[in-house]
C-alpha positions as a printed Julia matrix, in Angstrom:
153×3 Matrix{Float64}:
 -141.0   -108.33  109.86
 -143.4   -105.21  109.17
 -142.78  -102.24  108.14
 -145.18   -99.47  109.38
 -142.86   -96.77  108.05
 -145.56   -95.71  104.87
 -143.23   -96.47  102.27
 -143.63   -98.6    99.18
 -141.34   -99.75   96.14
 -143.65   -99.86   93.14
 -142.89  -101.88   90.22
 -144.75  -100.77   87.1
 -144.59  -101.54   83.13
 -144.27   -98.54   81.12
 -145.32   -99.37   77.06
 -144.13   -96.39   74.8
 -147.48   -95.92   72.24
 -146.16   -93.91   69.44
 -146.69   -95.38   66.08
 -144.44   -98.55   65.1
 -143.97   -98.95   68.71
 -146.18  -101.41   70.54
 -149.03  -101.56   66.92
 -149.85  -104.96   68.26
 -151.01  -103.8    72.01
 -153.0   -101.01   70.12
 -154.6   -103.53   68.16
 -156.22  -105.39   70.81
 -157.16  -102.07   72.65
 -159.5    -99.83   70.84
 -159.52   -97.34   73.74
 -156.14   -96.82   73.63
 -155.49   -96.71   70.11
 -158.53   -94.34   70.03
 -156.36   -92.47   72.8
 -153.22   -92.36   70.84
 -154.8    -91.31   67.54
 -156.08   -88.04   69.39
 -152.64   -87.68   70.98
 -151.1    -88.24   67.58
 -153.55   -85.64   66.22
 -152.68   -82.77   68.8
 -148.96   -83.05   67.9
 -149.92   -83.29   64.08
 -151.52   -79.84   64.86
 -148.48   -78.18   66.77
 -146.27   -79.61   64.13
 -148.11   -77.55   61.89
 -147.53   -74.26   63.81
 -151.1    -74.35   66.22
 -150.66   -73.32   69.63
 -151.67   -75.52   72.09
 -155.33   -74.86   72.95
 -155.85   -74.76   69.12
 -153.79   -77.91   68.74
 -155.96   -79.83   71.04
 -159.4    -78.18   70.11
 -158.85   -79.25   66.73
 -157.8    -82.54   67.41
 -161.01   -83.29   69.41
 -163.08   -81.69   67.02
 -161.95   -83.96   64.29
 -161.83   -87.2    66.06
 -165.51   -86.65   67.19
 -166.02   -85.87   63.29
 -164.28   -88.93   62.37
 -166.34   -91.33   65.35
 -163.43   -91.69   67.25
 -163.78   -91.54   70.93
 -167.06   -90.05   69.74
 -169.61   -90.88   72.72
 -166.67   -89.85   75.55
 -165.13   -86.9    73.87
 -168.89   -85.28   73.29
 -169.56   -85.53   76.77
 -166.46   -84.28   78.44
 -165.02   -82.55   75.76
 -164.57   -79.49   78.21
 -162.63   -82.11   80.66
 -160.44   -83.31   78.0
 -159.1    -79.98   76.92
 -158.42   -79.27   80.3
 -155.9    -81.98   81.25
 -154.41   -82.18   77.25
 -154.08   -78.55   77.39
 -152.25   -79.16   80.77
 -150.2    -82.13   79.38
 -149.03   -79.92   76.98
 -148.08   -77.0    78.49
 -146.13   -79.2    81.05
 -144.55   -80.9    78.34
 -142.81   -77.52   77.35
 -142.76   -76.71   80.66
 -140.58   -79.76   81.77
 -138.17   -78.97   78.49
 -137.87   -75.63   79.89
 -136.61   -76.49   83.07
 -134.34   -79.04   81.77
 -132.86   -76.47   79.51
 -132.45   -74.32   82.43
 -130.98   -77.26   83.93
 -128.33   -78.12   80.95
 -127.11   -74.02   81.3
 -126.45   -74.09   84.9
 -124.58   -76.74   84.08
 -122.67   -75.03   81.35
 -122.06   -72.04   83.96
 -120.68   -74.55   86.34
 -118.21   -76.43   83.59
 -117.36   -72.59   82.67
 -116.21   -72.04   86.16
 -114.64   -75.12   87.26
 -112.65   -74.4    83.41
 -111.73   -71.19   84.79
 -110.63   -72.28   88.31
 -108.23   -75.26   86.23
 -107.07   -72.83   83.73
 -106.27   -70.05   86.44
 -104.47   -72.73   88.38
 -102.45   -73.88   85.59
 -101.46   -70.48   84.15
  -99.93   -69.94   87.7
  -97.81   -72.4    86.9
  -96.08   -71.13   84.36
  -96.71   -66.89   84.46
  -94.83   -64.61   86.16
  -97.66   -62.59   88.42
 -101.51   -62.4    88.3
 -101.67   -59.72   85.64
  -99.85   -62.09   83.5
 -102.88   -64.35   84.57
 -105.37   -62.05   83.82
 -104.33   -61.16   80.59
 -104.06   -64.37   79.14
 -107.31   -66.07   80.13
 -109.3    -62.47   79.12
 -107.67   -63.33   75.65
 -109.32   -66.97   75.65
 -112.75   -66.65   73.68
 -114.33   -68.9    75.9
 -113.27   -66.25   79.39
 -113.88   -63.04   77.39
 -115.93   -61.72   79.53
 -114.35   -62.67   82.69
 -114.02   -60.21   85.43
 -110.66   -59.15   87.35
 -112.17   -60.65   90.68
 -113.72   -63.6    89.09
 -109.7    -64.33   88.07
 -108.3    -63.12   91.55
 -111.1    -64.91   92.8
 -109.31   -68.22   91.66
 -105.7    -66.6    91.46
């Protein structure tokens, strides 16, 4: 039957390159161990407290020293900074948004907490200043509002 709807499924083989991971496959390829040793290079540099562009100028500067990538790297040495700077920055970029990622979901256990705790409380208090009072003294709801707990109440 055929499918004229545009979509694929794509089946690929990822390899993870960093050192004492796949040292045979970079042994048969000079290209990409060439590749990897400039990649290993940048992060050397960052480790070390260069920002990026600095990192990665650096990095190209001594592999074309050292007659690595030599012949490619002097002739689109421009082109290469461009997409590692870009790798880079995307790299932190990407961490970023995950981080932003892991508080939202903090906020979110925070308030589903708060809506269990609040539920519970009414359980067993009297009336919702009882309810109040007791989950403002809970370090974690500190800073709780009196509508964020009547909000729940």
């Amino acid at each position: 039957m055929r499918n004229d709807s545009g979509d694929f499924e794509w089946t690929a083989t990822v390899y993870n390159l960093n050192k004492g991971k796949n040292d045979a496959l970079l042994l048969k390829c000079k290209p990409l161990s060439e590749y990897m040793e400039l990649i290993n290079r940048i992060r050397r540099n960052q480790n070390c407290g260069m920002n990026t562009v600095n990192a990665v100028n650096t990095a190209v500067d001594s592999c074309i020293a050292d007659g690595i990538m030599k012949n490619f790297l002097v002739r689109h040495k421009a082109e290469v900074m461009n997409v590692c700077i870009t790798e880079f920055d995307e790299k932190i970029y990407t961490e970023s948004i995950r981080e932003e990622g892991r508080e939202e979901g903090r906020e979110e256990g925070r308030e589903e907490g708060l809506k269990a705790l609040i539920y519970s409380l009414k359980n067993f208090l009297p009336d919702f200043e009882s309810v109040f009072q007791t989950v403002i003294k809970n370090e974690e709801y500190c800073n709780v509002t009196r509508e964020d707990v009547q909000k729940y109440y």
